[in-house]
Amino acid sequence: MTTVVLADDEALLRTALAALLPLEGDITVLAQAQEGEEALHATLHHEPDVLVIDLEMPGTDGLTAVTAIRRARPDQVILMLTRHARPGVLRKALKLRIQGFVSKSAEPAHIAAVITALHQG
């Protein structure tokens, strides 16, 4: 089983993924967050196998949250969701050792497969 924290400001996407991921694989969603600060607290509290986090969120964005998470949990596996990432943003994300990137338009089965693959190393 793979445990996940989902962080995305789009409630429909976040709640749909929370409902669909367990149907697509052996995945348990431990918590959901709608912005980066919540993602930080949920990740530190629940210690998921994989953090699935949106790049762009109001307040604390995904990269800022990941920076804080890396300080507290340097080995946290992270999958970043994005609609459109600019090359500079991708370079910053890679420097933060984000292990995977998936488009928000991807099929839930694909997102589940990426989560499982990241968890397995």
PDB file of N, CA and C in Angstrom, residues 9-79:
ATOM      1  N   ASP A   9      -5.174  23.437  -4.864  1.00  0.00           N
ATOM      2  CA  ASP A   9      -6.178  24.441  -4.519  1.00  0.00           C
ATOM      3  C   ASP A   9      -7.496  24.238  -5.247  1.00  0.00           C
ATOM      4  N   GLU A  10      -7.518  23.433  -6.288  1.00  0.00           N
ATOM      5  CA  GLU A  10      -8.748  23.168  -7.025  1.00  0.00           C
ATOM      6  C   GLU A  10      -9.498  22.032  -6.323  1.00  0.00           C
ATOM      7  N   ALA A  11     -10.563  22.391  -5.611  1.00  0.00           N
ATOM      8  CA  ALA A  11     -11.296  21.424  -4.792  1.00  0.00           C
ATOM      9  C   ALA A  11     -11.822  20.250  -5.611  1.00  0.00           C
ATOM     10  N   LEU A  12     -12.347  20.515  -6.793  1.00  0.00           N
ATOM     11  CA  LEU A  12     -12.897  19.442  -7.612  1.00  0.00           C
ATOM     12  C   LEU A  12     -11.820  18.437  -7.993  1.00  0.00           C
ATOM     13  N   LEU A  13     -10.701  18.924  -8.458  1.00  0.00           N
ATOM     14  CA  LEU A  13      -9.603  18.033  -8.840  1.00  0.00           C
ATOM     15  C   LEU A  13      -9.088  17.252  -7.630  1.00  0.00           C
ATOM     16  N   ARG A  14      -8.865  17.944  -6.530  1.00  0.00           N
ATOM     17  CA  ARG A  14      -8.309  17.317  -5.329  1.00  0.00           C
ATOM     18  C   ARG A  14      -9.240  16.233  -4.793  1.00  0.00           C
ATOM     19  N   THR A  15     -10.516  16.549  -4.663  1.00  0.00           N
ATOM     20  CA  THR A  15     -11.447  15.564  -4.102  1.00  0.00           C
ATOM     21  C   THR A  15     -11.708  14.422  -5.077  1.00  0.00           C
ATOM     22  N   ALA A  16     -11.710  14.723  -6.367  1.00  0.00           N
ATOM     23  CA  ALA A  16     -11.879  13.646  -7.359  1.00  0.00           C
ATOM     24  C   ALA A  16     -10.686  12.691  -7.313  1.00  0.00           C
ATOM     25  N   LEU A  17      -9.474  13.238  -7.250  1.00  0.00           N
ATOM     26  CA  LEU A  17      -8.289  12.375  -7.150  1.00  0.00           C
ATOM     27  C   LEU A  17      -8.319  11.551  -5.866  1.00  0.00           C
ATOM     28  N   ALA A  18      -8.736  12.176  -4.769  1.00  0.00           N
ATOM     29  CA  ALA A  18      -8.810  11.457  -3.495  1.00  0.00           C
ATOM     30  C   ALA A  18      -9.768  10.277  -3.593  1.00  0.00           C
ATOM     31  N   ALA A  19     -10.828  10.434  -4.345  1.00  0.00           N
ATOM     32  CA  ALA A  19     -11.798   9.355  -4.515  1.00  0.00           C
ATOM     33  C   ALA A  19     -11.338   8.311  -5.529  1.00  0.00           C
ATOM     34  N   LEU A  20     -10.656   8.764  -6.593  1.00  0.00           N
ATOM     35  CA  LEU A  20     -10.295   7.857  -7.686  1.00  0.00           C
ATOM     36  C   LEU A  20      -8.997   7.085  -7.463  1.00  0.00           C
ATOM     37  N   LEU A  21      -8.006   7.699  -6.819  1.00  0.00           N
ATOM     38  CA  LEU A  21      -6.709   7.015  -6.661  1.00  0.00           C
ATOM     39  C   LEU A  21      -6.822   5.652  -5.966  1.00  0.00           C
ATOM     40  N   PRO A  22      -7.619   5.523  -4.899  1.00  0.00           N
ATOM     41  CA  PRO A  22      -7.741   4.194  -4.280  1.00  0.00           C
ATOM     42  C   PRO A  22      -8.384   3.150  -5.204  1.00  0.00           C
ATOM     43  N   LEU A  23      -9.172   3.605  -6.177  1.00  0.00           N
ATOM     44  CA  LEU A  23      -9.794   2.687  -7.129  1.00  0.00           C
ATOM     45  C   LEU A  23      -8.820   2.254  -8.211  1.00  0.00           C
ATOM     46  N   GLU A  24      -7.789   3.056  -8.444  1.00  0.00           N
ATOM     47  CA  GLU A  24      -6.829   2.799  -9.516  1.00  0.00           C
ATOM     48  C   GLU A  24      -5.603   2.019  -9.052  1.00  0.00           C
ATOM     49  N   GLY A  25      -5.390   1.943  -7.765  1.00  0.00           N
ATOM     50  CA  GLY A  25      -4.205   1.247  -7.271  1.00  0.00           C
ATOM     51  C   GLY A  25      -4.316   1.051  -5.773  1.00  0.00           C
ATOM     52  N   ASP A  26      -3.283   0.500  -5.201  1.00  0.00           N
ATOM     53  CA  ASP A  26      -3.257   0.245  -3.760  1.00  0.00           C
ATOM     54  C   ASP A  26      -2.773   1.513  -3.053  1.00  0.00           C
ATOM     55  N   ILE A  27      -3.617   2.538  -3.106  1.00  0.00           N
ATOM     56  CA  ILE A  27      -3.255   3.870  -2.617  1.00  0.00           C
ATOM     57  C   ILE A  27      -4.267   4.312  -1.567  1.00  0.00           C
ATOM     58  N   THR A  28      -3.754   4.846  -0.464  1.00  0.00           N
ATOM     59  CA  THR A  28      -4.597   5.422   0.579  1.00  0.00           C
ATOM     60  C   THR A  28      -4.263   6.901   0.713  1.00  0.00           C
ATOM     61  N   VAL A  29      -5.278   7.740   0.599  1.00  0.00           N
ATOM     62  CA  VAL A  29      -5.093   9.171   0.761  1.00  0.00           C
ATOM     63  C   VAL A  29      -5.267   9.490   2.245  1.00  0.00           C
ATOM     64  N   LEU A  30      -4.198   9.946   2.877  1.00  0.00           N
ATOM     65  CA  LEU A  30      -4.205  10.233   4.307  1.00  0.00           C
ATOM     66  C   LEU A  30      -4.790  11.601   4.628  1.00  0.00           C
ATOM     67  N   ALA A  31      -4.564  12.567   3.740  1.00  0.00           N
ATOM     68  CA  ALA A  31      -5.022  13.935   3.992  1.00  0.00           C
ATOM     69  C   ALA A  31      -5.045  14.709   2.685  1.00  0.00           C
ATOM     70  N   GLN A  32      -5.811  15.796   2.709  1.00  0.00           N
ATOM     71  CA  GLN A  32      -5.868  16.720   1.588  1.00  0.00           C
ATOM     72  C   GLN A  32      -5.537  18.123   2.091  1.00  0.00           C
ATOM     73  N   ALA A  33      -4.946  18.921   1.211  1.00  0.00           N
ATOM     74  CA  ALA A  33      -4.612  20.299   1.544  1.00  0.00           C
ATOM     75  C   ALA A  33      -4.945  21.177   0.354  1.00  0.00           C
ATOM     76  N   GLN A  34      -5.395  22.410   0.648  1.00  0.00           N
ATOM     77  CA  GLN A  34      -5.757  23.306  -0.452  1.00  0.00           C
ATOM     78  C   GLN A  34      -4.719  24.388  -0.714  1.00  0.00           C
ATOM     79  N   GLU A  35      -3.670  24.437   0.116  1.00  0.00           N
ATOM     80  CA  GLU A  35      -2.577  25.370  -0.151  1.00  0.00           C
ATOM     81  C   GLU A  35      -1.306  24.837   0.502  1.00  0.00           C
ATOM     82  N   GLY A  36      -0.189  25.478   0.181  1.00  0.00           N
ATOM     83  CA  GLY A  36       1.117  24.963   0.555  1.00  0.00           C
ATOM     84  C   GLY A  36       1.366  24.814   2.042  1.00  0.00           C
ATOM     85  N   GLU A  37       0.907  25.773   2.835  1.00  0.00           N
ATOM     86  CA  GLU A  37       1.119  25.686   4.287  1.00  0.00           C
ATOM     87  C   GLU A  37       0.395  24.468   4.861  1.00  0.00           C
ATOM     88  N   GLU A  38      -0.823  24.223   4.373  1.00  0.00           N
ATOM     89  CA  GLU A  38      -1.566  23.034   4.800  1.00  0.00           C
ATOM     90  C   GLU A  38      -0.847  21.761   4.346  1.00  0.00           C
ATOM     91  N   ALA A  39      -0.289  21.793   3.158  1.00  0.00           N
ATOM     92  CA  ALA A  39       0.451  20.635   2.643  1.00  0.00           C
ATOM     93  C   ALA A  39       1.651  20.333   3.528  1.00  0.00           C
ATOM     94  N   LEU A  40       2.356  21.372   3.940  1.00  0.00           N
ATOM     95  CA  LEU A  40       3.496  21.211   4.835  1.00  0.00           C
ATOM     96  C   LEU A  40       3.067  20.535   6.131  1.00  0.00           C
ATOM     97  N   HIS A  41       2.029  21.063   6.769  1.00  0.00           N
ATOM     98  CA  HIS A  41       1.582  20.505   8.044  1.00  0.00           C
ATOM     99  C   HIS A  41       1.060  19.073   7.887  1.00  0.00           C
ATOM    100  N   ALA A  42       0.296  18.814   6.820  1.00  0.00           N
ATOM    101  CA  ALA A  42      -0.239  17.471   6.598  1.00  0.00           C
ATOM    102  C   ALA A  42       0.885  16.469   6.341  1.00  0.00           C
ATOM    103  N   THR A  43       1.890  16.885   5.588  1.00  0.00           N
ATOM    104  CA  THR A  43       3.011  15.997   5.283  1.00  0.00           C
ATOM    105  C   THR A  43       3.817  15.687   6.539  1.00  0.00           C
ATOM    106  N   LEU A  44       4.088  16.695   7.346  1.00  0.00           N
ATOM    107  CA  LEU A  44       4.856  16.469   8.570  1.00  0.00           C
ATOM    108  C   LEU A  44       4.060  15.633   9.572  1.00  0.00           C
ATOM    109  N   HIS A  45       2.751  15.820   9.618  1.00  0.00           N
ATOM    110  CA  HIS A  45       1.917  15.076  10.562  1.00  0.00           C
ATOM    111  C   HIS A  45       1.711  13.618  10.129  1.00  0.00           C
ATOM    112  N   HIS A  46       1.378  13.416   8.847  1.00  0.00           N
ATOM    113  CA  HIS A  46       1.007  12.073   8.368  1.00  0.00           C
ATOM    114  C   HIS A  46       2.184  11.260   7.840  1.00  0.00           C
ATOM    115  N   GLU A  47       3.275  11.922   7.452  1.00  0.00           N
ATOM    116  CA  GLU A  47       4.452  11.251   6.895  1.00  0.00           C
ATOM    117  C   GLU A  47       4.076  10.261   5.785  1.00  0.00           C
ATOM    118  N   PRO A  48       3.489  10.775   4.695  1.00  0.00           N
ATOM    119  CA  PRO A  48       3.055   9.896   3.603  1.00  0.00           C
ATOM    120  C   PRO A  48       4.239   9.326   2.829  1.00  0.00           C
ATOM    121  N   ASP A  49       3.963   8.242   2.117  1.00  0.00           N
ATOM    122  CA  ASP A  49       4.981   7.703   1.212  1.00  0.00           C
ATOM    123  C   ASP A  49       5.252   8.697   0.084  1.00  0.00           C
ATOM    124  N   VAL A  50       4.177   9.319  -0.422  1.00  0.00           N
ATOM    125  CA  VAL A  50       4.294  10.254  -1.547  1.00  0.00           C
ATOM    126  C   VAL A  50       3.438  11.490  -1.263  1.00  0.00           C
ATOM    127  N   LEU A  51       4.023  12.657  -1.481  1.00  0.00           N
ATOM    128  CA  LEU A  51       3.273  13.909  -1.460  1.00  0.00           C
ATOM    129  C   LEU A  51       2.962  14.260  -2.905  1.00  0.00           C
ATOM    130  N   VAL A  52       1.683  14.443  -3.213  1.00  0.00           N
ATOM    131  CA  VAL A  52       1.255  14.881  -4.537  1.00  0.00           C
ATOM    132  C   VAL A  52       0.836  16.334  -4.371  1.00  0.00           C
ATOM    133  N   ILE A  53       1.589  17.249  -4.997  1.00  0.00           N
ATOM    134  CA  ILE A  53       1.380  18.677  -4.738  1.00  0.00           C
ATOM    135  C   ILE A  53       1.305  19.481  -6.031  1.00  0.00           C
ATOM    136  N   ASP A  54       0.393  20.426  -6.027  1.00  0.00           N
ATOM    137  CA  ASP A  54       0.222  21.344  -7.147  1.00  0.00           C
ATOM    138  C   ASP A  54       1.365  22.360  -7.143  1.00  0.00           C
ATOM    139  N   LEU A  55       1.781  22.761  -8.308  1.00  0.00           N
ATOM    140  CA  LEU A  55       2.831  23.759  -8.434  1.00  0.00           C
ATOM    141  C   LEU A  55       2.331  25.140  -8.023  1.00  0.00           C
ATOM    142  N   GLU A  56       1.176  25.528  -8.553  1.00  0.00           N
ATOM    143  CA  GLU A  56       0.663  26.877  -8.321  1.00  0.00           C
ATOM    144  C   GLU A  56      -0.556  26.825  -7.415  1.00  0.00           C
ATOM    145  N   MET A  57      -0.409  27.426  -6.225  1.00  0.00           N
ATOM    146  CA  MET A  57      -1.508  27.523  -5.270  1.00  0.00           C
ATOM    147  C   MET A  57      -1.453  28.905  -4.643  1.00  0.00           C
ATOM    148  N   PRO A  58      -2.601  29.404  -4.183  1.00  0.00           N
ATOM    149  CA  PRO A  58      -2.584  30.711  -3.515  1.00  0.00           C
ATOM    150  C   PRO A  58      -1.850  30.616  -2.178  1.00  0.00           C
ATOM    151  N   GLY A  59      -1.392  31.748  -1.699  1.00  0.00           N
ATOM    152  CA  GLY A  59      -0.655  31.730  -0.429  1.00  0.00           C
ATOM    153  C   GLY A  59       0.699  31.100  -0.658  1.00  0.00           C
ATOM    154  N   THR A  60       0.991  30.065   0.063  1.00  0.00           N
ATOM    155  CA  THR A  60       2.250  29.340  -0.082  1.00  0.00           C
ATOM    156  C   THR A  60       2.149  28.412  -1.283  1.00  0.00           C
ATOM    157  N   ASP A  61       2.960  28.646  -2.320  1.00  0.00           N
ATOM    158  CA  ASP A  61       2.881  27.819  -3.525  1.00  0.00           C
ATOM    159  C   ASP A  61       3.598  26.484  -3.327  1.00  0.00           C
ATOM    160  N   GLY A  62       3.511  25.638  -4.322  1.00  0.00           N
ATOM    161  CA  GLY A  62       4.085  24.302  -4.229  1.00  0.00           C
ATOM    162  C   GLY A  62       5.585  24.284  -4.000  1.00  0.00           C
ATOM    163  N   LEU A  63       6.332  25.116  -4.729  1.00  0.00           N
ATOM    164  CA  LEU A  63       7.790  25.112  -4.572  1.00  0.00           C
ATOM    165  C   LEU A  63       8.224  25.605  -3.192  1.00  0.00           C
ATOM    166  N   THR A  64       7.526  26.604  -2.678  1.00  0.00           N
ATOM    167  CA  THR A  64       7.849  27.106  -1.342  1.00  0.00           C
ATOM    168  C   THR A  64       7.555  26.041  -0.288  1.00  0.00           C
ATOM    169  N   ALA A  65       6.424  25.361  -0.441  1.00  0.00           N
ATOM    170  CA  ALA A  65       6.073  24.284   0.495  1.00  0.00           C
ATOM    171  C   ALA A  65       7.094  23.154   0.424  1.00  0.00           C
ATOM    172  N   VAL A  66       7.503  22.791  -0.779  1.00  0.00           N
ATOM    173  CA  VAL A  66       8.483  21.710  -0.939  1.00  0.00           C
ATOM    174  C   VAL A  66       9.818  22.096  -0.302  1.00  0.00           C
ATOM    175  N   THR A  67      10.212  23.350  -0.421  1.00  0.00           N
ATOM    176  CA  THR A  67      11.449  23.798   0.204  1.00  0.00           C
ATOM    177  C   THR A  67      11.401  23.550   1.711  1.00  0.00           C
ATOM    178  N   ALA A  68      10.286  23.896   2.350  1.00  0.00           N
ATOM    179  CA  ALA A  68      10.130  23.679   3.795  1.00  0.00           C
ATOM    180  C   ALA A  68      10.053  22.190   4.129  1.00  0.00           C
ATOM    181  N   ILE A  69       9.374  21.438   3.309  1.00  0.00           N
ATOM    182  CA  ILE A  69       9.253  19.987   3.541  1.00  0.00           C
ATOM    183  C   ILE A  69      10.612  19.324   3.432  1.00  0.00           C
ATOM    184  N   ARG A  70      11.424  19.735   2.470  1.00  0.00           N
ATOM    185  CA  ARG A  70      12.762  19.160   2.304  1.00  0.00           C
ATOM    186  C   ARG A  70      13.625  19.375   3.547  1.00  0.00           C
ATOM    187  N   ARG A  71      13.464  20.522   4.207  1.00  0.00           N
ATOM    188  CA  ARG A  71      14.234  20.773   5.434  1.00  0.00           C
ATOM    189  C   ARG A  71      13.856  19.786   6.536  1.00  0.00           C
ATOM    190  N   ALA A  72      12.575  19.490   6.659  1.00  0.00           N
ATOM    191  CA  ALA A  72      12.097  18.613   7.726  1.00  0.00           C
ATOM    192  C   ALA A  72      12.141  17.129   7.351  1.00  0.00           C
ATOM    193  N   ARG A  73      11.884  16.836   6.084  1.00  0.00           N
ATOM    194  CA  ARG A  73      11.841  15.453   5.598  1.00  0.00           C
ATOM    195  C   ARG A  73      12.631  15.375   4.284  1.00  0.00           C
ATOM    196  N   PRO A  74      13.951  15.335   4.364  1.00  0.00           N
ATOM    197  CA  PRO A  74      14.777  15.415   3.153  1.00  0.00           C
ATOM    198  C   PRO A  74      14.521  14.307   2.128  1.00  0.00           C
ATOM    199  N   ASP A  75      14.030  13.167   2.584  1.00  0.00           N
ATOM    200  CA  ASP A  75      13.821  12.045   1.666  1.00  0.00           C
ATOM    201  C   ASP A  75      12.373  11.879   1.226  1.00  0.00           C
ATOM    202  N   GLN A  76      11.529  12.855   1.516  1.00  0.00           N
ATOM    203  CA  GLN A  76      10.124  12.763   1.123  1.00  0.00           C
ATOM    204  C   GLN A  76      10.009  12.615  -0.397  1.00  0.00           C
ATOM    205  N   VAL A  77       9.255  11.623  -0.841  1.00  0.00           N
ATOM    206  CA  VAL A  77       8.997  11.439  -2.271  1.00  0.00           C
ATOM    207  C   VAL A  77       7.896  12.421  -2.672  1.00  0.00           C
ATOM    208  N   ILE A  78       8.149  13.143  -3.772  1.00  0.00           N
ATOM    209  CA  ILE A  78       7.221  14.198  -4.184  1.00  0.00           C
ATOM    210  C   ILE A  78       6.897  14.081  -5.668  1.00  0.00           C
ATOM    211  N   LEU A  79       5.596  14.137  -5.953  1.00  0.00           N
ATOM    212  CA  LEU A  79       5.089  14.201  -7.320  1.00  0.00           C
ATOM    213  C   LEU A  79       4.416  15.550  -7.478  1.00  0.00           C
TER     214      LEU A  79
END
